[in-house]
Amino acid sequence: MNKSTMQQTTASLQPNAESVHTTPARPPFSRQSLWRTGSDRWRYLLGVLAGMVLIVTLLLWYVTAGERSLAELAVAGGLAVIAAAALLMGALDVSSWRVRQITAAVERIAAGDLDARVPARGPGDIGALSRAVNGMAERLERQSRKRNRERDRLNTVLHVMNDGVIILNKHGYVSIINPSAARILRVTVDDALNKSFVQVVKDYRLAEVLLACIEENAEHSATYELAGDAYVRIIVTPFLRGAANGYLVLMQDLSHIHRLETVRRDFVSNLSHELRTPLASVKALVDTLRDGALDDPPAAERFLGRMEVEVDEMAQMVQELLELSRIESGQAPLRLFPTAVATLVEPAVERLHAQAERSGLTLSTMLPA
């Protein structure tokens, strides 16, 4: 994953007003709204009137059924008034109970319970409001599931990346850090979260890269050697998108590459040393021939034979380098077989014999039989 893709993925997980889908509100004074409101009012009014008519009918029947005393009529009238008041309060309580249901559901949704729903009954405004609340909850639930899927994908990518990734908020505090970054910095993910970048890296050089990025609002990078022979390349990039302002920090562990460079330098040094020995032997033999060995045909023949051996050794060394290259590329198998130590040591002693003679030294070997 490159830096631009990481920035886009990270920014998409931050709050963004453009990503929220809204449904246009219903006009408050449309004919449909007025009709539904009037329908609700007439429904409650007709229910109350029907109850009142029933109460009045029963009261009239009670009065005309026989001679009643004034006290009895007063009691009957009081009971009728109480019944009418109870009927009216019951009708109002049904409406307020449904409003309380909607209020409780909205409070649960606001608290994060997106599974909350309101029983949507009736064609009136209360029913329409219930259905609108349920629709809002369903949309929020879909958006929450989508955002969780995106976050899970981002976490998966961050966990499998070899490069360290740290996402800082606009104040320089760690919002996200992947295991690779924690390994490079030798911290734990839990300890690094919500701490400042300086507290996490504990290295003023890395902090200076972030400060340069903040001051110039541009990407900055550098390569440093950290504790424990670790070589790290740090790249700090600002990203700006609404509420998602912050900084993306990429940390590439170059320790393996640095070790390979060290091996390459050592290999070149060893190769130079190996080539220096046969070249020095050839030069010594040439000097010996020039000093008068050419006048002694047997000695000259012996020296020319040694020179041929040295040239063959250099040719063999070049051939071994080519063979090593093929083995590393997988084009040639590595064949192991037993061999006598003397076959490896004696040619090397013979190569150095001329140099030893010129220096007044004697070479001898002690090898197992």
Coordinates of C-alpha atoms in Angstrom, one line a residue:
M1 CA 0.0 0.0 0.0
N2 CA 1.5 3.4 -1.0
K3 CA 1.3 6.6 1.0
S4 CA -1.5 8.2 -1.1
T5 CA -3.7 5.1 -0.7
M6 CA -3.0 5.0 3.0
Q7 CA -4.0 8.7 3.3
Q8 CA -7.2 8.2 1.4
T9 CA -8.2 5.1 3.5
T10 CA -7.4 6.8 6.7
A11 CA -9.3 10.0 5.8
S12 CA -12.3 7.9 4.8
L13 CA -12.6 6.6 8.4
Q14 CA -12.7 10.1 9.9
P15 CA -15.9 12.1 10.3
N16 CA -16.9 13.7 7.1
A17 CA -20.1 15.6 6.5
E18 CA -20.1 14.8 2.8
S19 CA -20.3 11.0 3.5
V20 CA -23.5 11.2 5.6
H21 CA -26.6 10.6 3.5
T22 CA -29.6 12.5 4.6
T23 CA -33.2 12.3 3.5
P24 CA -35.0 15.6 2.7
A25 CA -37.4 16.6 5.4
R26 CA -41.1 16.5 4.6
P27 CA -42.6 20.0 4.1
P28 CA -44.3 21.0 7.4
F29 CA -47.4 22.6 5.9
S30 CA -48.1 20.2 3.0
R31 CA -51.7 19.1 2.3
Q32 CA -50.8 15.6 3.3
S33 CA -49.4 16.8 6.6
L34 CA -52.5 19.0 7.3
W35 CA -54.8 16.1 6.3
R36 CA -53.1 13.7 8.6
T37 CA -53.0 16.2 11.5
G38 CA -56.7 16.8 11.0
S39 CA -57.4 13.1 10.7
D40 CA -55.7 12.5 14.0
R41 CA -57.6 15.3 15.7
W42 CA -61.0 14.1 14.4
R43 CA -60.2 10.6 15.4
Y44 CA -59.5 11.6 19.0
L45 CA -62.4 14.0 19.0
L46 CA -64.9 11.5 17.7
G47 CA -63.7 9.0 20.3
V48 CA -64.2 11.4 23.1
L49 CA -67.6 12.6 21.7
A50 CA -68.8 9.0 21.4
G51 CA -67.8 8.4 25.0
M52 CA -69.5 11.6 26.1
V53 CA -72.7 10.7 24.2
L54 CA -72.7 7.3 25.8
I55 CA -72.3 8.8 29.3
V56 CA -75.0 11.4 28.6
T57 CA -77.3 8.7 27.3
L58 CA -76.8 6.6 30.4
L59 CA -77.3 9.6 32.6
L60 CA -80.6 10.5 30.8
W61 CA -81.8 6.9 31.1
Y62 CA -81.0 6.9 34.8
V63 CA -82.9 10.2 35.3
T64 CA -86.0 9.3 33.3
A65 CA -86.2 5.7 34.5
G66 CA -87.9 6.8 37.7
E67 CA -88.2 9.5 40.3
R68 CA -84.8 10.4 41.6
S69 CA -83.8 12.5 44.5
L70 CA -81.6 15.6 44.2
A71 CA -78.8 13.8 45.9
E72 CA -79.0 10.8 43.5
L73 CA -79.0 13.2 40.5
A74 CA -75.9 15.0 41.9
V75 CA -74.1 11.7 42.4
A76 CA -75.0 10.6 38.9
G77 CA -73.9 13.9 37.4
G78 CA -70.6 13.7 39.3
L79 CA -70.0 10.2 38.1
A80 CA -70.7 11.3 34.6
V81 CA -68.2 14.2 34.8
I82 CA -65.6 11.9 36.3
A83 CA -66.2 9.3 33.6
A84 CA -65.9 12.0 30.9
A85 CA -62.7 13.4 32.4
A86 CA -61.2 9.9 32.7
L87 CA -62.2 9.2 29.0
L88 CA -60.5 12.5 27.9
M89 CA -57.4 11.9 30.0
G90 CA -57.1 8.3 28.7
A91 CA -57.3 9.5 25.1
L92 CA -54.6 12.1 25.8
D93 CA -52.5 9.5 27.6
V94 CA -52.5 7.1 24.7
S95 CA -51.0 9.9 22.5
S96 CA -48.4 10.9 25.1
W97 CA -47.5 7.2 25.7
R98 CA -46.6 6.8 22.0
V99 CA -44.6 10.0 22.1
R100 CA -42.7 8.7 25.1
Q101 CA -42.0 5.5 23.2
I102 CA -40.5 7.5 20.4
T103 CA -38.5 9.6 22.8
A104 CA -37.0 6.5 24.5
A105 CA -36.1 5.0 21.2
V106 CA -34.4 8.2 20.0
E107 CA -32.4 8.4 23.3
R108 CA -31.3 4.7 22.8
I109 CA -30.2 5.5 19.3
A110 CA -28.3 8.6 20.4
A111 CA -26.5 6.4 23.1
G112 CA -25.3 4.0 20.3
D113 CA -28.0 1.3 20.4
L114 CA -28.8 1.3 16.7
D115 CA -31.0 -1.8 17.1
A116 CA -33.7 0.3 18.9
R117 CA -37.0 0.5 17.0
V118 CA -40.4 2.2 17.6
P119 CA -43.6 0.2 17.0
A120 CA -45.0 2.0 13.9
R121 CA -48.8 1.8 14.1
G122 CA -51.4 4.0 12.6
P123 CA -51.5 6.3 9.5
G124 CA -51.3 9.6 11.5
D125 CA -48.5 11.9 12.3
I126 CA -47.4 9.7 15.3
G127 CA -47.1 6.7 13.0
A128 CA -45.3 8.7 10.4
L129 CA -42.9 10.0 13.1
S130 CA -42.3 6.4 14.3
R131 CA -41.5 5.2 10.8
A132 CA -39.2 8.1 10.2
V133 CA -37.3 7.3 13.4
N134 CA -37.0 3.7 12.4
G135 CA -35.8 4.7 8.9
M136 CA -33.1 6.9 10.5
A137 CA -32.0 4.1 12.8
E138 CA -31.7 1.7 9.8
R139 CA -29.6 4.2 7.8
L140 CA -27.3 4.8 10.8
E141 CA -26.9 1.1 11.3
R142 CA -26.0 0.5 7.6
Q143 CA -23.5 3.4 7.8
S144 CA -22.0 2.0 11.0
R145 CA -21.6 -1.5 9.5
K146 CA -20.0 0.0 6.4
R147 CA -17.6 2.1 8.5
N148 CA -16.7 -1.0 10.6
R149 CA -16.0 -3.0 7.5
E150 CA -13.6 -0.2 6.3
R151 CA -11.9 0.0 9.7
D152 CA -11.5 -3.8 9.7
R153 CA -9.9 -3.8 6.3
L154 CA -7.6 -1.0 7.3
N155 CA -6.6 -2.8 10.5
T156 CA -5.9 -6.0 8.5
V157 CA -3.7 -4.1 6.1
L158 CA -1.8 -2.3 8.9
H159 CA -1.2 -5.6 10.7
V160 CA 0.3 -7.4 7.7
M161 CA 2.5 -4.5 6.5
N162 CA 6.2 -4.8 7.1
D163 CA 6.6 -1.0 7.2
G164 CA 5.7 0.8 10.4
V165 CA 2.6 3.1 10.2
I166 CA 1.7 5.8 12.7
I167 CA -1.2 8.1 12.3
L168 CA -1.1 11.3 14.4
N169 CA -3.8 13.8 15.0
K170 CA -3.4 17.5 14.4
H171 CA -1.8 17.9 17.8
G172 CA 0.8 15.2 17.2
Y173 CA -0.7 12.5 19.4
V174 CA -0.8 8.9 18.2
S175 CA -4.2 7.8 17.0
I176 CA -3.2 4.6 15.2
I177 CA 0.0 2.5 15.3
N178 CA 0.6 -0.9 13.7
P179 CA 2.7 -3.7 15.2
S180 CA 5.6 -3.1 12.8
A181 CA 6.0 0.5 14.0
A182 CA 5.8 -0.7 17.6
R183 CA 8.5 -3.3 16.9
I184 CA 10.8 -0.8 15.3
L185 CA 10.4 1.6 18.2
R186 CA 10.4 -1.1 20.8
V187 CA 7.1 -0.2 22.4
T188 CA 3.8 -1.8 22.7
V189 CA 0.7 -0.7 20.8
D190 CA -1.3 0.0 24.0
D191 CA 1.5 2.0 25.5
A192 CA 1.9 4.2 22.4
L193 CA -1.8 5.1 21.8
N194 CA -2.9 8.6 22.8
K195 CA 0.7 9.7 23.6
S196 CA 2.7 12.3 21.8
F197 CA 5.0 11.3 19.0
V198 CA 8.0 12.5 21.0
Q199 CA 7.1 10.3 24.0
V200 CA 6.8 7.3 21.7
V201 CA 9.9 7.6 19.5
K202 CA 12.2 8.9 22.3
D203 CA 14.6 10.2 19.7
Y204 CA 15.0 13.9 19.0
R205 CA 16.1 13.3 15.4
L206 CA 12.8 11.6 14.5
A207 CA 10.9 14.3 16.3
E208 CA 12.7 17.0 14.3
V209 CA 11.4 15.4 11.1
L210 CA 7.9 15.8 12.4
L211 CA 8.5 19.4 13.4
A212 CA 9.9 20.2 10.0
C213 CA 6.8 18.7 8.4
I214 CA 4.5 20.7 10.7
E215 CA 6.4 24.0 10.1
E216 CA 6.6 23.7 6.3
N217 CA 3.3 21.7 5.8
A218 CA 5.2 19.4 3.4
E219 CA 6.6 15.9 3.3
H220 CA 9.9 15.3 5.0
S221 CA 12.1 12.2 5.2
A222 CA 15.4 11.1 6.7
T223 CA 17.4 7.9 7.5
Y224 CA 18.9 7.3 11.0
E225 CA 20.6 4.6 12.9
L226 CA 18.7 3.8 16.1
A227 CA 19.6 1.8 19.1
G228 CA 20.5 -1.8 18.6
D229 CA 22.0 -1.4 15.1
A230 CA 18.6 -0.6 13.6
Y231 CA 18.6 1.6 10.5
V232 CA 15.2 3.3 9.9
R233 CA 13.9 5.6 7.2
I234 CA 11.1 7.9 8.4
I235 CA 8.7 9.7 6.1
V236 CA 6.2 12.2 7.6
T237 CA 3.4 13.4 5.3
P238 CA 0.6 15.9 6.3
F239 CA -2.9 15.1 5.2
L240 CA -5.8 17.6 5.3
R241 CA -9.5 16.6 4.9
G242 CA -12.0 18.3 7.1
A243 CA -11.9 16.9 10.6
A244 CA -9.3 14.4 9.5
N245 CA -6.3 16.8 9.8
G246 CA -3.2 15.0 10.9
Y247 CA 0.1 13.4 9.9
L248 CA 1.0 10.0 8.4
V249 CA 4.3 8.6 9.5
L250 CA 5.9 5.7 7.6
M251 CA 8.9 3.9 9.1
Q252 CA 10.9 1.6 6.9
D253 CA 13.3 -0.8 8.7
L254 CA 16.4 -0.8 6.5
S255 CA 18.5 -2.9 8.9
H256 CA 18.4 -6.0 6.6
I257 CA 19.5 -3.9 3.6
H258 CA 22.3 -2.3 5.7
R259 CA 23.5 -5.7 6.7
L260 CA 23.5 -6.8 3.1
E261 CA 25.6 -3.7 2.3
T262 CA 28.0 -4.6 5.0
V263 CA 28.3 -8.2 3.6
R264 CA 28.9 -6.8 0.1
R265 CA 31.7 -4.5 1.4
D266 CA 33.3 -7.4 3.3
F267 CA 33.0 -9.6 0.2
V268 CA 34.7 -7.0 -2.0
S269 CA 37.4 -6.6 0.6
N270 CA 38.0 -10.3 0.9
L271 CA 38.0 -10.7 -2.9
S272 CA 40.6 -7.9 -3.2
H273 CA 42.7 -9.8 -0.7
E274 CA 42.4 -13.1 -2.5
L275 CA 43.4 -11.5 -5.8
R276 CA 46.3 -9.7 -4.2
T277 CA 48.0 -12.9 -3.2
P278 CA 48.3 -14.5 -6.7
L279 CA 49.1 -11.1 -8.3
A280 CA 51.9 -10.7 -5.7
S281 CA 53.2 -14.2 -6.5
V282 CA 53.2 -13.5 -10.2
K283 CA 55.1 -10.2 -9.7
A284 CA 57.7 -12.0 -7.5
L285 CA 58.2 -14.6 -10.1
V286 CA 58.6 -12.0 -12.9
D287 CA 61.1 -10.1 -10.8
T288 CA 63.1 -13.3 -10.1
L289 CA 63.2 -14.1 -13.8
R290 CA 64.4 -10.5 -14.5
D291 CA 67.1 -10.9 -11.9
G292 CA 68.9 -13.6 -13.8
A293 CA 66.7 -16.7 -13.6
L294 CA 66.2 -16.5 -17.4
D295 CA 69.9 -17.5 -17.8
D296 CA 69.1 -20.7 -15.9
P297 CA 66.7 -22.7 -18.1
P298 CA 65.7 -25.2 -15.5
A299 CA 64.9 -22.5 -12.9
A300 CA 63.2 -20.4 -15.6
E301 CA 61.0 -23.4 -16.5
R302 CA 60.1 -23.9 -12.9
F303 CA 59.2 -20.2 -12.4
L304 CA 57.1 -20.2 -15.5
G305 CA 55.3 -23.2 -14.3
R306 CA 54.5 -21.5 -11.0
M307 CA 53.3 -18.4 -12.9
E308 CA 51.0 -20.7 -14.9
V309 CA 49.6 -22.1 -11.6
E310 CA 48.9 -18.6 -10.3
V311 CA 47.1 -17.6 -13.5
D312 CA 45.1 -20.8 -13.3
E313 CA 44.3 -20.0 -9.7
M314 CA 43.0 -16.6 -10.7
A315 CA 40.9 -18.1 -13.5
Q316 CA 39.6 -20.6 -11.0
M317 CA 38.6 -17.8 -8.6
V318 CA 36.7 -16.0 -11.4
Q319 CA 35.0 -19.3 -12.2
E320 CA 34.0 -19.8 -8.5
L321 CA 32.6 -16.2 -8.5
L322 CA 30.4 -17.1 -11.5
E323 CA 29.4 -20.3 -9.9
L324 CA 28.5 -18.5 -6.6
S325 CA 26.3 -16.0 -8.6
R326 CA 24.5 -19.0 -10.3
I327 CA 24.0 -20.6 -6.9
E328 CA 22.5 -17.4 -5.3
S329 CA 20.2 -17.0 -8.3
G330 CA 19.0 -20.6 -8.0
Q331 CA 20.3 -21.6 -11.4
A332 CA 23.0 -24.1 -10.1
P333 CA 22.6 -26.6 -7.2
L334 CA 25.1 -26.6 -4.4
R335 CA 27.0 -29.9 -4.5
L336 CA 28.7 -31.0 -1.3
F337 CA 31.3 -33.8 -1.2
P338 CA 34.2 -34.9 1.1
T339 CA 37.8 -33.9 0.2
A340 CA 41.2 -34.1 1.7
V341 CA 42.5 -31.1 3.5
A342 CA 46.0 -31.4 1.9
T343 CA 44.5 -30.8 -1.5
L344 CA 43.3 -27.4 -0.4
V345 CA 46.4 -26.4 1.7
E346 CA 49.3 -27.5 -0.4
P347 CA 48.4 -25.4 -3.5
A348 CA 48.1 -22.3 -1.2
V349 CA 51.6 -23.0 0.3
E350 CA 53.0 -23.5 -3.2
R351 CA 51.6 -20.2 -4.3
L352 CA 53.3 -18.4 -1.4
H353 CA 56.6 -20.2 -1.7
A354 CA 58.2 -17.7 -4.1
Q355 CA 57.3 -14.7 -1.8
A356 CA 58.6 -16.6 1.2
E357 CA 61.9 -17.3 -0.5
R358 CA 62.4 -13.6 -1.3
S359 CA 61.7 -12.7 2.3
G360 CA 64.0 -15.4 3.6
L361 CA 61.2 -17.4 5.1
T362 CA 60.5 -21.1 5.0
L363 CA 56.9 -22.4 4.7
S364 CA 56.1 -25.8 6.1
T365 CA 52.8 -27.7 6.8
M366 CA 51.7 -30.2 9.4
L367 CA 48.6 -32.0 8.1
P368 CA 47.0 -35.2 9.4
A369 CA 47.7 -38.2 7.3

